[in-house]
Amino acid sequence: MPQVRIVARNFMDMVASLPALKLDKLYENSFICEAILRSLPSLAKKYVLQLLYIDGPVTAKWLEEWVLPDGVSKHKAAVDRLVQLRILTETVERKKEATYLFNSTFQRNLQKHIVHGGVLPRESMPSNITVRLPSLEELDAYAVQQWEFFLLHLINSAEAEKSTNISSSMMKVFQRGLLSQRDDKEPPKLTESGFQFLLMDTNAQLWYIVREYISNCEEVGVDTADLISFLLELSFHVTGKAYNLNTLSDRQRSITKDLADLGLVKLQQGRKESWFIPTKLATNLSISLADSTSRKQGFVVVETNFRMYAYSTSKLHCEILRLFSRIEYQLPNLIVCAINKESLYKAFQNGITADQASIATLHNGKIHLFFFQTCKMQIISFLQQNAHPRVAERTPTVPENVTDQMRLWESDLNRVEMVPAHFYDEFPSKDVFEAACDFAREYGGLLWENPKKMRIVVKAEIFTQMKEFLRKQKQ
Amino acid sequence: MADKQVMKRAKYKSSVKDPGVAGVLKLNIERFVFMPNDPKASTKLNVEFRMITGHKFTKEGSSKQALLNLTQEQGGNYIFEFDSFADRDVCREFVAAAIAFHSEAGKATTENSAALVNSEQLSRAETERRIKLLQENSELQRLHRQFVFGGILTDAEFWATRKKLLDQNDNRRPKQRVALKNEMWTVKPLSDGQSNRVTFNLTPEIIHQIFAEKPAVRQAYLSFVPNKMTEKEFWTKYSRAEYLHSTKNVVAAAAEAAEDEELAVFLKRDDMLANEARRKIRRVDPTVDMEADEGDDYIHLPDHGLFQNETKDVLESQYEPYRRSFSQDLNQHAAVVLQGRLVDVELGDPRSVAEALSRTKQAEVSDEISNRNLEKELSDRISRIAEIEDLQGPRDPAVAPLSIKDPRDYFDSQQANAVKALGDAGSGAKPLKSSVSPREAYGSLTDLVSDIRVMGLSEPIMNPEVALKVLNGLTQSISSTKFHLGKNPRESVLDSLPKVTKEELLHHWTSVQELLKHFWSSYPITTKYLYTKVTRLKDAMSQVYPKLQEIKESVQSDFRHQVSLLVHPMLQALDAAFAHYDADVQKRSAKSGERFNGFG
Amino acid sequence: MTPVSSKLYTDDVSLLMVLIDTNPFFWNSVKSTLAFSTFLSNVLAFLNSILLLNQLNQVVVIATGYNSCDYIFDSSDSQSQTQRVEQMLQKLEEFVDKDESLGREDSVDGPGFSLLSGSLSMALCYIQRVFRSGPLHPQPRILCLHGSPDGPGQYVAVMNSIFSAQRSMVPIDSCVLGAQHSAFLQQASYITGGVYLKPQLLDGLFQYLATVFATDLHSRAFLQLPKPAGVDFRASCFCHKNTIDMGYICSVCLSIFCKHQKKCSTCGSVFGQAQTQDSSTPDRKRKTPLDA
């Protein structure tokens, strides 16, 4: 089975895939409604607002009328998403006109929200009880440090200085798909997904981990809906304020402990009470996921001579840069590296390992399925997103000659074009073979033929026609 | 245009009655060539079009022959008979174009008026440039064909308004030239290790470089060779001097120089260089560069930061002229390299190279002497900088403040219409002229605000029925505007027209602009030349009217209104031109009552 | 698969500058059709919904008063969502008091004018500051919720603001609440590419706001928004108020005249003599008649 790809944005897919009952129950929580709304594509947000006070079904035409030809695909995506999340219910009547009905729970919650404004999930603790609360900067630093430490541990447990509280079984769960280990002797290697994961921005990484966390909990028998609603609720707490742990259920308390290891919350203990302080990572959870990135400051300067200066003290950054460049010097606050062909090839090789291109044999022994996956380079976008503020103002942030060269190097490796195809063999007679050739040629699907051995390769897209044709030939 | 060629079968006749010689007539923009079928016949022709002043031809239809008669400047003419009128017409058109292309110069001289027309013969390069422009720009080509070949404008007139275009094209021309080698020619004596002989390799390239960098050597070469010594002797001596330099033995060099006068020339410090340096220093801007920063400072480094490997011996002053510093050489070399290759002479002959270099240097010097402005500019600049800004009175820009008496006029003039256009139903029922005291008005406003503070927002904000009604209304208006305005709200009217009409309109627009440009630039009419030009233009303009009318009628009724809206400004502009023309003619005729007709 | 979020900042993050008309004389005149409190609750709900859509969205409210204008709300200042409404209303009350204290007239006829030019300029200043804050900033747009009639005396200032908005590519949306259309706002929306709308049903104001004006700039590329059928921008001359197609324009102050004048009546510039026009009697026979 081909590996599950990492797509950073599909947390909402997971929500959407929840059974209808659970989903409806989720929408009773107004925070979830809010978070879901923020995660929608911009057109969908507009539709929600537009239909907020409409009772009863609305014909599809009412939405479609507004769409310009350029926006048809976006419109479709938006409506599909809304239907998927059961915010709109689509009914197609006999007259063939689709109508949409707004989910009333969702609607009511949002209506309440826009009239009363948002409400906080729980009251923060008075400051006379909580002492020595960290400042926002300290909290940010704590969150970043915690997160990076976790990542470092994730990709390279040997490099990490101290062990994390996260149980090794949990770590294994996170590592699943990101690392591959052929046998115990070899150190585990990053897979393509792992490689992509590291180059994603923090929010996307966070969502990936959270998603893995949720699915892991599901395996242990925790109700995912509860977990999701707690996580989303958490994101509506105010950063830097202290909240009493006693207000949480036992399960939530144990989840909070795990989250503290990821840097989402900071746990503190007072004389009697103990409390948790949400960090920026937690509040970012509900940031619009459709196209989300954080506005963090970059640190990388790429020069036209393929040199890279990374102003960073982070060991993790160093590890990430090592993925695709050669580290030349490491100073206390500066990493100097160079991008060259060898370093990039190494990165590409990490990206496409043998596991990813799978060749499966299918159907009645004669038909083979060629299936490959191609790797898409993310290094450039990583460099662009993490550009140092000095160069971030410039366009392009990464010199064009560098990006072009990197693309060229990549395309060097992708000289082969993959086309899903079927391979036909053992034709009963020359006539049948030639007829099949002609047929395939006519449909523009003939890729390769060998008249001597009577073999052809035909594009997968005309598989059904081909099958039909061959059956007729047999008769 | 340039590479266009026409080739037709034709007979060349010396007169109309002559049976003629059968052959092939080849035409291109420069010349026409006639090759008789019989290779032995002597009637080959090869005539340049600029020698041709006119052409005549027979009318089609009658039983006449298809003839084309080209009149030559000096009198004679060339008559060709073609197989068919179609062939003839193709050639005739081409000839007309070619003649038009070449005739401006001739016309200008024959008309002997003070015409603005460029009277100099067009250089070949110029012609090529124009042709290239026409090839690159199809719209320009279309205009050119329409007006120049149509006889409305001469070629020179057409291009006169496009000088900029030509110049622009011109700027691109200078090609990159190869500079001198960036490498310093250091003498690397090739010693064979056995004998005491030291060999130097000199190539023309190196000689060129030596001449460029060392004016004294150049001077010496010009004066010594070949009168005093041969070329070989000269270079041997030079090499000897260089060798002495490379040994860095100043004392030995001085000694040898004392013995040999000619050698001394090479060994002593180059006076010409020194002069030049002094001259350059004079031209240095004496004002302080306020923008210079620490990065520009190299003074604190000994010897400009170069490693000094010369002996630091204290030398007696008599040897001083024989010392040469590395930095001097380096600077001189850098200056020469930066200057680039000044002369384009074959490198083979050292003498011609030396002479050419001397010439350019002299030209430079004389330029500078004549250019007294430079010094003036410098002193101006010094005095300007020298004044202390703080002590100056404020410099008032010579600007009169704009005083607008009543901005309400603008509002009335522009906005009133806009509201009218919306068919404002409300404007009829003006709000009641109720006079309210501010206290009352503000009071009720504050009350309402505090109401909402106490009560919170009204809930629900909106009745679902109302919401539905509003959404319905909006959606309907959207679908109706979509129908009216096409799919894209930003689409221009032009895009909605059929493609042919659109192109035609655009073409007419450019051609009307071209005509008007020439028309207005001909006023005031001071010469007969301008007078005829205006008449020609006016006739051409009057032909535009029916064409525009034609376009209007050709489009479907849905578009007719839009087309007439587009055509309207063109017509107005043409009308204005005609009005001006008529007024001018009247004035002229009134004057001519007093004086004799026209332009003396 | 596209690279993960190649954009540095979400496309639909908006900065919405809302200019609300607080001219008391206007609100007094429309008491019966649209009470100010109804208007406010609609607007507040709308602001809440904008802030709900994306947590990076920013809303700034400027009150356009009769004598003055001022910022009354900035969502980037306030921490808590609950106090949002309270904060803004308090500021609004203070503003109305201040606005009243600045007035001198004893009584005002009709609805009077509000200081649109002032609040437009303030909005643009704020947007400029946001533009200069760095490469990452939300997409700004201006929404005028306006009811008072146009003040002709503000013409130059308003037009200047409109053009500067056009230059910085900030669309001005306008929602006209009064009985009359506003030529200012019509021009403003037309020039800057915003939406001009005069709601027919004022009860459903929120629906108009949510359907039309909540659309962020990114989505506008895919949607058709209401557009007035056509705007007549022909000018009329200053001297006789006739609508003209061709005329004379003062090169200094751009006043328009239908006949040649010796002196500009607006700015006092002295014009030169037109050259031939006076003696001309166009001979129209020369060309083919067109509109016959």
Coordinates of C-alpha atoms in Angstrom, one line a residue, chain A:
Chain A
M1 CA 0.0 0.0 0.0
P2 CA 1.4 3.4 -0.8
Q3 CA 2.3 5.5 2.1
V4 CA -0.1 8.0 3.5
R5 CA 1.1 11.4 2.4
I6 CA 1.6 14.2 4.7
V7 CA -0.8 17.0 4.0
A8 CA -0.6 19.6 6.6
R9 CA -4.0 21.0 6.1
N10 CA -6.2 18.0 6.4
F11 CA -7.0 18.2 10.1
M12 CA -10.3 19.4 9.0
D13 CA -10.6 16.3 6.7
M14 CA -10.4 14.4 9.9
V15 CA -13.1 16.4 11.5
A16 CA -15.1 16.0 8.3
S17 CA -14.7 12.3 8.4
L18 CA -16.2 11.9 11.8
P19 CA -19.6 10.3 11.8
A20 CA -22.6 12.6 11.4
L21 CA -23.8 12.1 14.9
K22 CA -20.5 13.0 16.5
L23 CA -20.1 16.0 14.2
D24 CA -23.5 17.3 15.2
K25 CA -22.6 16.9 18.8
L26 CA -19.3 18.7 18.2
Y27 CA -21.2 21.7 16.8
E28 CA -22.9 22.1 20.1
N29 CA -19.7 23.5 21.4
S30 CA -19.5 27.1 20.1
F31 CA -15.7 27.1 20.1
I32 CA -15.7 24.3 17.7
C33 CA -18.0 26.2 15.4
E34 CA -15.7 29.2 15.6
A35 CA -12.6 27.1 14.9
I36 CA -14.3 25.3 12.0
L37 CA -15.4 28.6 10.5
R38 CA -11.9 30.0 10.6
S39 CA -10.5 26.9 9.0
L40 CA -12.8 27.3 5.9
P41 CA -11.6 28.7 2.6
S42 CA -12.4 32.3 2.2
L43 CA -15.4 31.8 -0.1
A44 CA -16.9 29.3 2.2
K45 CA -16.6 31.8 5.1
K46 CA -18.5 34.3 3.1
Y47 CA -21.3 31.8 2.3
V48 CA -21.6 31.0 5.9
L49 CA -22.0 34.7 6.8
Q50 CA -24.4 35.2 3.9
L51 CA -26.7 32.4 5.0
L52 CA -26.4 33.1 8.7
Y53 CA -29.9 34.4 9.1
I54 CA -31.6 32.5 6.4
D55 CA -34.0 29.9 7.6
G56 CA -35.0 27.1 5.4
P57 CA -33.3 25.8 2.2
V58 CA -31.6 28.0 -0.4
T59 CA -31.3 27.0 -4.0
A60 CA -27.8 26.5 -5.3
K61 CA -28.5 29.0 -7.9
W62 CA -28.5 31.8 -5.3
L63 CA -24.9 31.1 -4.6
E64 CA -23.8 30.3 -8.1
E65 CA -25.2 33.6 -9.5
W66 CA -22.5 35.5 -7.7
V67 CA -19.6 33.5 -9.0
L68 CA -17.4 34.8 -11.8
P69 CA -16.1 32.3 -14.4
D70 CA -12.7 32.5 -12.7
G71 CA -14.1 31.5 -9.4
V72 CA -16.1 28.4 -10.4
S73 CA -13.5 25.9 -9.1
K74 CA -13.1 27.9 -5.8
H75 CA -16.8 28.0 -5.5
K76 CA -17.1 24.3 -5.9
A77 CA -14.4 23.6 -3.4
A78 CA -16.0 25.9 -0.9
V79 CA -19.4 24.4 -1.2
D80 CA -18.0 20.9 -1.1
R81 CA -16.2 21.7 2.1
L82 CA -19.3 23.1 3.7
V83 CA -21.3 20.0 2.7
Q84 CA -18.5 17.7 3.9
L85 CA -18.5 19.4 7.3
R86 CA -22.2 19.1 7.4
I87 CA -22.6 22.8 7.8
L88 CA -24.7 22.8 4.7
T89 CA -26.9 19.8 3.8
E90 CA -27.4 19.3 0.1
T91 CA -30.6 18.0 -1.2
V92 CA -31.3 17.4 -4.8
E93 CA -34.9 17.6 -5.7
R94 CA -36.8 16.2 -8.6
K95 CA -36.5 19.4 -10.6
K96 CA -32.7 18.8 -10.4
E97 CA -32.1 21.9 -8.5
A98 CA -29.9 21.4 -5.5
T99 CA -30.8 23.2 -2.4
Y100 CA -28.7 23.8 0.7
L101 CA -29.9 23.8 4.3
F102 CA -27.8 25.4 7.0
N103 CA -27.0 23.3 10.0
S104 CA -29.2 24.9 12.6
T105 CA -26.9 24.2 15.6
F106 CA -24.0 25.7 13.9
Q107 CA -26.1 28.6 12.8
R108 CA -27.5 29.3 16.3
N109 CA -24.0 29.2 17.8
L110 CA -22.6 31.7 15.3
Q111 CA -25.6 34.0 15.7
K112 CA -25.0 34.0 19.4
H113 CA -21.4 34.7 18.9
I114 CA -21.8 37.7 16.6
V115 CA -24.3 39.3 19.0
H116 CA -22.6 38.7 22.3
G117 CA -19.0 38.5 21.1
G118 CA -16.9 35.5 22.0
V119 CA -17.0 34.1 25.5
L120 CA -14.0 32.7 27.3
P121 CA -14.1 28.9 27.9
R122 CA -13.2 29.3 31.6
E123 CA -12.2 32.1 33.9
S124 CA -8.6 32.7 34.5
M125 CA -7.2 32.4 38.0
P126 CA -6.9 35.6 40.0
S127 CA -3.4 36.9 40.1
N128 CA -3.1 36.8 43.9
I129 CA -3.1 33.1 43.9
T130 CA -0.8 32.6 40.9
V131 CA 2.7 33.8 41.6
R132 CA 5.6 34.3 39.3
L133 CA 3.7 33.9 36.0
P134 CA 6.0 34.0 33.1
S135 CA 6.0 37.0 30.8
L136 CA 4.7 36.6 27.3
E137 CA 8.3 36.6 25.9
E138 CA 9.4 34.0 28.4
L139 CA 6.4 31.9 27.5
D140 CA 7.1 32.2 23.8
A141 CA 10.7 31.2 24.3
Y142 CA 9.5 28.3 26.4
A143 CA 7.1 27.1 23.8
V144 CA 9.7 27.3 21.0
Q145 CA 12.3 25.6 23.0
Q146 CA 9.9 22.8 24.0
W147 CA 8.7 22.3 20.5
E148 CA 12.2 22.2 19.0
F149 CA 13.4 19.9 21.6
F150 CA 10.5 17.6 20.8
L151 CA 11.3 17.7 17.1
L152 CA 14.9 17.1 17.7
H153 CA 14.0 14.1 19.7
L154 CA 11.6 13.0 17.1
I155 CA 14.1 12.9 14.2
N156 CA 17.2 12.0 16.1
S157 CA 16.9 10.7 19.5
A158 CA 20.6 10.3 19.8
E159 CA 21.2 14.0 19.4
A160 CA 18.8 15.1 22.1
E161 CA 20.5 15.8 25.3
K162 CA 17.9 14.9 27.8
S163 CA 15.1 12.5 27.5
T164 CA 11.6 13.7 27.0
N165 CA 8.6 12.8 29.2
I166 CA 6.7 11.6 26.2
S167 CA 6.6 7.9 26.5
S168 CA 8.6 6.0 23.9
S169 CA 5.6 4.3 22.6
M170 CA 4.0 7.7 22.0
M171 CA 7.2 8.8 20.3
K172 CA 7.0 5.7 18.1
V173 CA 3.6 6.7 17.1
F174 CA 4.8 10.1 16.0
Q175 CA 7.8 8.7 14.2
R176 CA 5.6 6.4 12.3
G177 CA 5.7 7.5 8.7
L178 CA 8.4 10.1 9.3
L179 CA 11.2 7.7 9.9
S180 CA 12.0 4.4 8.5
Q181 CA 14.4 1.8 9.8
R182 CA 15.4 -1.1 7.8
D183 CA 16.9 -3.1 10.6
D184 CA 17.9 -2.4 14.1
K185 CA 21.6 -1.9 13.3
E186 CA 21.1 1.0 11.1
P187 CA 20.0 4.3 12.5
P188 CA 16.5 5.3 11.3
K189 CA 16.3 7.4 8.2
L190 CA 14.0 10.2 7.3
T191 CA 11.4 9.2 4.8
E192 CA 10.1 11.5 2.2
S193 CA 7.2 12.4 4.5
G194 CA 9.6 13.1 7.3
F195 CA 11.6 15.3 5.1
Q196 CA 8.6 17.3 4.1
F197 CA 7.5 17.4 7.7
L198 CA 10.6 19.1 8.8
L199 CA 10.4 21.7 6.2
M200 CA 6.8 22.6 7.1
D201 CA 6.1 25.6 9.2
T202 CA 5.5 25.1 12.9
N203 CA 1.7 25.3 12.7
A204 CA 1.5 22.7 10.1
Q205 CA 3.9 20.4 12.0
L206 CA 1.8 21.0 15.1
W207 CA -1.3 19.9 13.4
Y208 CA 0.3 16.9 12.0
I209 CA 1.5 15.8 15.4
V210 CA -1.8 16.6 17.0
R211 CA -3.6 14.6 14.4
E212 CA -1.3 11.6 15.1
Y213 CA -1.9 12.1 18.7
I214 CA -5.6 12.0 18.2
S215 CA -5.6 8.9 16.1
N216 CA -3.4 7.3 18.6
C217 CA -5.8 8.1 21.4
E218 CA -8.6 6.7 19.2
E219 CA -6.7 3.4 19.2
V220 CA -6.6 3.4 22.9
G221 CA -10.3 4.1 23.0
V222 CA -10.7 7.7 23.8
D223 CA -13.6 9.5 22.2
T224 CA -12.0 11.6 19.4
A225 CA -14.8 14.1 19.5
D226 CA -14.1 14.9 23.1
L227 CA -10.4 15.2 22.4
I228 CA -10.9 17.5 19.4
S229 CA -13.3 19.7 21.3
F230 CA -10.9 20.0 24.2
L231 CA -8.0 20.9 21.9
L232 CA -10.1 23.5 20.1
E233 CA -11.4 24.9 23.3
L234 CA -7.9 25.2 24.5
S235 CA -7.0 27.4 21.6
F236 CA -9.6 29.9 22.8
H237 CA -7.9 30.5 26.1
V238 CA -5.9 33.6 26.5
T239 CA -2.2 33.2 26.1
G240 CA -0.3 33.8 29.2
K241 CA -3.2 33.6 31.6
A242 CA -3.3 30.9 34.3
Y243 CA -6.1 28.4 34.4
N244 CA -6.8 26.1 37.3
L245 CA -6.2 22.4 36.5
N246 CA -9.0 21.5 38.8
T247 CA -11.5 22.7 36.2
L248 CA -10.5 19.9 33.9
S249 CA -11.6 16.3 33.9
D250 CA -9.1 13.6 34.7
R251 CA -8.7 12.7 31.1
Q252 CA -8.2 16.3 30.1
R253 CA -5.5 16.6 32.8
S254 CA -3.6 13.8 31.4
I255 CA -3.9 15.2 28.0
T256 CA -2.6 18.5 29.3
K257 CA 0.5 16.8 30.5
D258 CA 1.3 15.5 27.1
L259 CA 0.6 18.9 25.6
A260 CA 3.0 20.5 28.0
D261 CA 5.7 18.3 26.5
L262 CA 4.9 19.6 23.1
G263 CA 5.0 23.1 24.4
L264 CA 1.4 23.9 24.0
V265 CA 0.9 24.7 27.6
K266 CA 3.1 25.4 30.6
L267 CA 2.3 23.7 33.8
Q268 CA 3.0 25.4 37.1
Q269 CA 2.4 24.5 40.7
G270 CA 1.5 26.9 43.4
R271 CA 1.2 26.2 47.1
K272 CA -2.2 24.6 46.9
E273 CA -3.3 24.8 43.4
S274 CA -1.7 23.9 40.1
W275 CA -2.5 25.6 36.9
F276 CA -1.7 25.5 33.2
I277 CA -0.8 28.5 31.0
P278 CA -1.5 28.2 27.3
T279 CA 1.3 29.3 25.0
K280 CA 1.1 30.8 21.6
L281 CA 1.3 27.3 20.1
A282 CA -2.0 26.4 21.7
T283 CA -3.8 29.6 20.7
N284 CA -2.5 29.1 17.2
L285 CA -4.4 25.8 16.9
S286 CA -7.5 27.5 15.8
I287 CA -5.8 29.8 13.3
S288 CA -7.4 29.6 9.9
L289 CA -6.0 26.3 8.8
A290 CA -6.9 26.6 5.1
D291 CA -3.8 28.6 4.3
S292 CA -2.1 29.1 7.6
T293 CA 1.4 30.1 8.5
S294 CA 2.7 31.8 11.5
R295 CA 4.3 35.1 11.2
K296 CA 7.6 34.1 12.8
Q297 CA 10.8 35.9 12.1
G298 CA 13.0 34.2 9.6
F299 CA 16.7 33.6 10.1
V300 CA 18.2 32.5 6.8
V301 CA 20.0 34.6 4.3
V302 CA 20.8 33.0 1.0
E303 CA 23.4 34.6 -1.2
T304 CA 23.7 34.3 -4.9
N305 CA 26.9 32.3 -4.5
F306 CA 24.9 29.5 -2.9
R307 CA 26.0 30.3 0.5
M308 CA 23.6 30.3 3.3
Y309 CA 23.9 32.2 6.6
A310 CA 21.4 31.1 9.3
Y311 CA 21.3 33.3 12.3
S312 CA 20.1 30.8 14.8
T313 CA 21.2 29.2 18.0
S314 CA 18.8 26.3 17.5
K315 CA 20.2 22.9 17.1
L316 CA 17.1 21.9 15.2
H317 CA 17.7 24.5 12.6
C318 CA 21.1 23.2 12.1
E319 CA 19.7 19.7 11.7
I320 CA 17.2 20.9 9.2
L321 CA 19.7 22.8 7.2
R322 CA 22.0 19.8 7.2
L323 CA 19.2 18.0 5.3
F324 CA 20.0 19.8 2.1
S325 CA 23.2 21.7 2.6
R326 CA 26.8 21.3 3.7
I327 CA 27.4 22.9 7.1
E328 CA 30.7 24.8 6.9
Y329 CA 31.0 26.6 10.2
Q330 CA 28.9 26.6 13.3
L331 CA 29.3 29.7 15.4
P332 CA 27.4 30.4 18.6
N333 CA 24.7 32.3 16.9
L334 CA 25.4 31.6 13.2
I335 CA 25.4 28.7 11.0
V336 CA 27.2 29.0 7.7
C337 CA 26.4 26.5 5.0
A338 CA 26.7 26.0 1.3
I339 CA 24.2 24.5 -1.1
N340 CA 25.7 22.3 -3.7
K341 CA 24.7 19.6 -6.0
E342 CA 25.9 16.8 -3.7
S343 CA 24.0 18.1 -0.7
L344 CA 20.8 18.6 -2.7
Y345 CA 21.1 15.2 -4.3
K346 CA 21.3 13.8 -0.8
A347 CA 18.2 15.6 0.0
F348 CA 16.4 14.4 -3.0
Q349 CA 17.4 10.9 -2.3
N350 CA 15.9 11.3 1.1
G351 CA 12.8 12.4 -0.6
I352 CA 12.4 9.5 -3.0
T353 CA 13.3 6.3 -1.4
A354 CA 12.6 2.9 -2.8
D355 CA 9.6 2.4 -0.5
Q356 CA 7.7 5.2 -2.2
A357 CA 7.6 3.9 -5.7
S358 CA 5.5 0.8 -5.5
I359 CA 4.9 -1.5 -8.3
A360 CA 1.9 -3.7 -7.7
T361 CA 0.8 -6.6 -9.7
L362 CA -2.9 -6.7 -10.3
H363 CA -5.6 -8.4 -12.3
N364 CA -5.6 -11.6 -14.1
G365 CA -1.9 -12.1 -14.2
K366 CA -1.5 -10.4 -17.4
I367 CA -1.9 -6.8 -16.4
H368 CA 0.6 -5.0 -14.3
L369 CA 0.1 -1.7 -12.7
F370 CA 2.9 0.7 -12.7
F371 CA 2.6 3.2 -10.0
F372 CA 5.0 5.8 -9.0
Q373 CA 5.0 8.7 -6.8
T374 CA 7.0 11.8 -7.5
C375 CA 8.6 14.0 -4.9
K376 CA 8.1 17.7 -4.8
M377 CA 10.7 19.9 -3.6
Q378 CA 10.0 22.0 -0.6
I379 CA 13.4 23.4 0.1
I380 CA 12.8 26.6 -1.7
S381 CA 9.6 27.3 0.1
F382 CA 11.3 26.6 3.4
L383 CA 14.0 29.1 2.6
Q384 CA 11.5 31.7 1.5
Q385 CA 9.4 31.3 4.6
N386 CA 12.4 31.5 6.9
A387 CA 14.1 34.3 5.2
H388 CA 15.8 36.7 7.5
P389 CA 13.9 40.0 7.9
R390 CA 16.6 41.9 6.0
V391 CA 16.1 39.8 2.9
A392 CA 12.4 39.1 3.4
E393 CA 11.5 42.5 2.3
R394 CA 13.2 41.9 -1.0
T395 CA 11.8 40.1 -3.9
P396 CA 12.8 37.4 -4.5
T397 CA 13.9 36.5 -1.0
V398 CA 16.0 33.7 -2.3
P399 CA 18.1 34.7 -5.2
E400 CA 16.7 33.6 -8.5
N401 CA 19.9 31.9 -9.7
V402 CA 19.9 29.7 -6.6
T403 CA 16.2 28.7 -7.0
D404 CA 16.6 28.1 -10.7
Q405 CA 19.7 26.0 -10.1
M406 CA 17.9 24.0 -7.5
R407 CA 15.0 23.3 -9.8
L408 CA 17.4 22.3 -12.5
W409 CA 19.2 19.9 -10.2
E410 CA 15.9 18.5 -9.3
S411 CA 14.7 18.1 -12.8
D412 CA 18.0 16.4 -13.5
L413 CA 16.7 13.6 -11.4
N414 CA 13.2 13.7 -12.8
R415 CA 14.1 13.1 -16.3
V416 CA 11.8 10.2 -16.4
E417 CA 8.1 10.9 -16.8
M418 CA 5.7 8.6 -15.1
V419 CA 2.6 7.5 -16.8
P420 CA 0.3 5.0 -15.2
A421 CA 0.0 2.2 -17.7
H422 CA -1.0 -1.4 -18.4
F423 CA 1.2 -3.9 -19.9
Y424 CA -0.2 -6.5 -22.3
D425 CA 1.5 -9.7 -23.1
E426 CA 0.9 -13.1 -24.7
F427 CA -1.4 -12.1 -27.5
P428 CA -3.0 -15.2 -29.2
S429 CA -2.1 -14.1 -32.7
K430 CA -0.3 -11.5 -34.7
D431 CA -3.6 -10.2 -36.0
V432 CA -5.0 -9.6 -32.6
F433 CA -1.8 -8.0 -31.5
E434 CA -1.8 -5.6 -34.4
A435 CA -5.5 -4.8 -34.0
A436 CA -4.8 -4.0 -30.4
C437 CA -2.0 -1.8 -31.4
D438 CA -4.1 0.1 -33.9
F439 CA -6.9 0.4 -31.4
A440 CA -4.6 1.9 -28.8
R441 CA -3.0 4.2 -31.3
E442 CA -6.4 5.4 -32.4
Y443 CA -7.2 6.3 -28.8
G444 CA -3.8 8.0 -28.4
G445 CA -2.9 5.6 -25.6
L446 CA -0.1 3.5 -27.1
L447 CA 3.1 4.0 -25.3
W448 CA 5.3 1.3 -26.5
E449 CA 5.1 -1.8 -28.6
N450 CA 7.3 -4.7 -29.4
P451 CA 6.0 -6.6 -32.5
K452 CA 8.5 -9.4 -32.2
K453 CA 7.6 -10.4 -28.7
M454 CA 4.0 -9.1 -29.1
R455 CA 3.9 -6.9 -26.1
I456 CA 2.5 -3.5 -25.7
V457 CA 2.2 -0.9 -23.0
V458 CA -1.0 1.2 -23.0
K459 CA -2.0 4.2 -20.9
A460 CA -4.1 3.4 -18.0
E461 CA -6.8 5.9 -18.9
I462 CA -8.0 3.8 -21.8
F463 CA -8.0 0.6 -19.8
T464 CA -11.7 0.0 -20.0
Q465 CA -12.0 0.5 -23.7
M466 CA -9.0 -1.7 -24.2
K467 CA -10.5 -4.4 -22.1
E468 CA -13.8 -4.2 -24.1
F469 CA -11.9 -4.4 -27.3
L470 CA -9.9 -7.4 -26.3
R471 CA -12.9 -9.2 -25.2
K472 CA -14.6 -8.7 -28.5
Q473 CA -11.4 -9.9 -30.2
K474 CA -11.6 -13.1 -28.3
Q475 CA -15.0 -14.0 -29.5

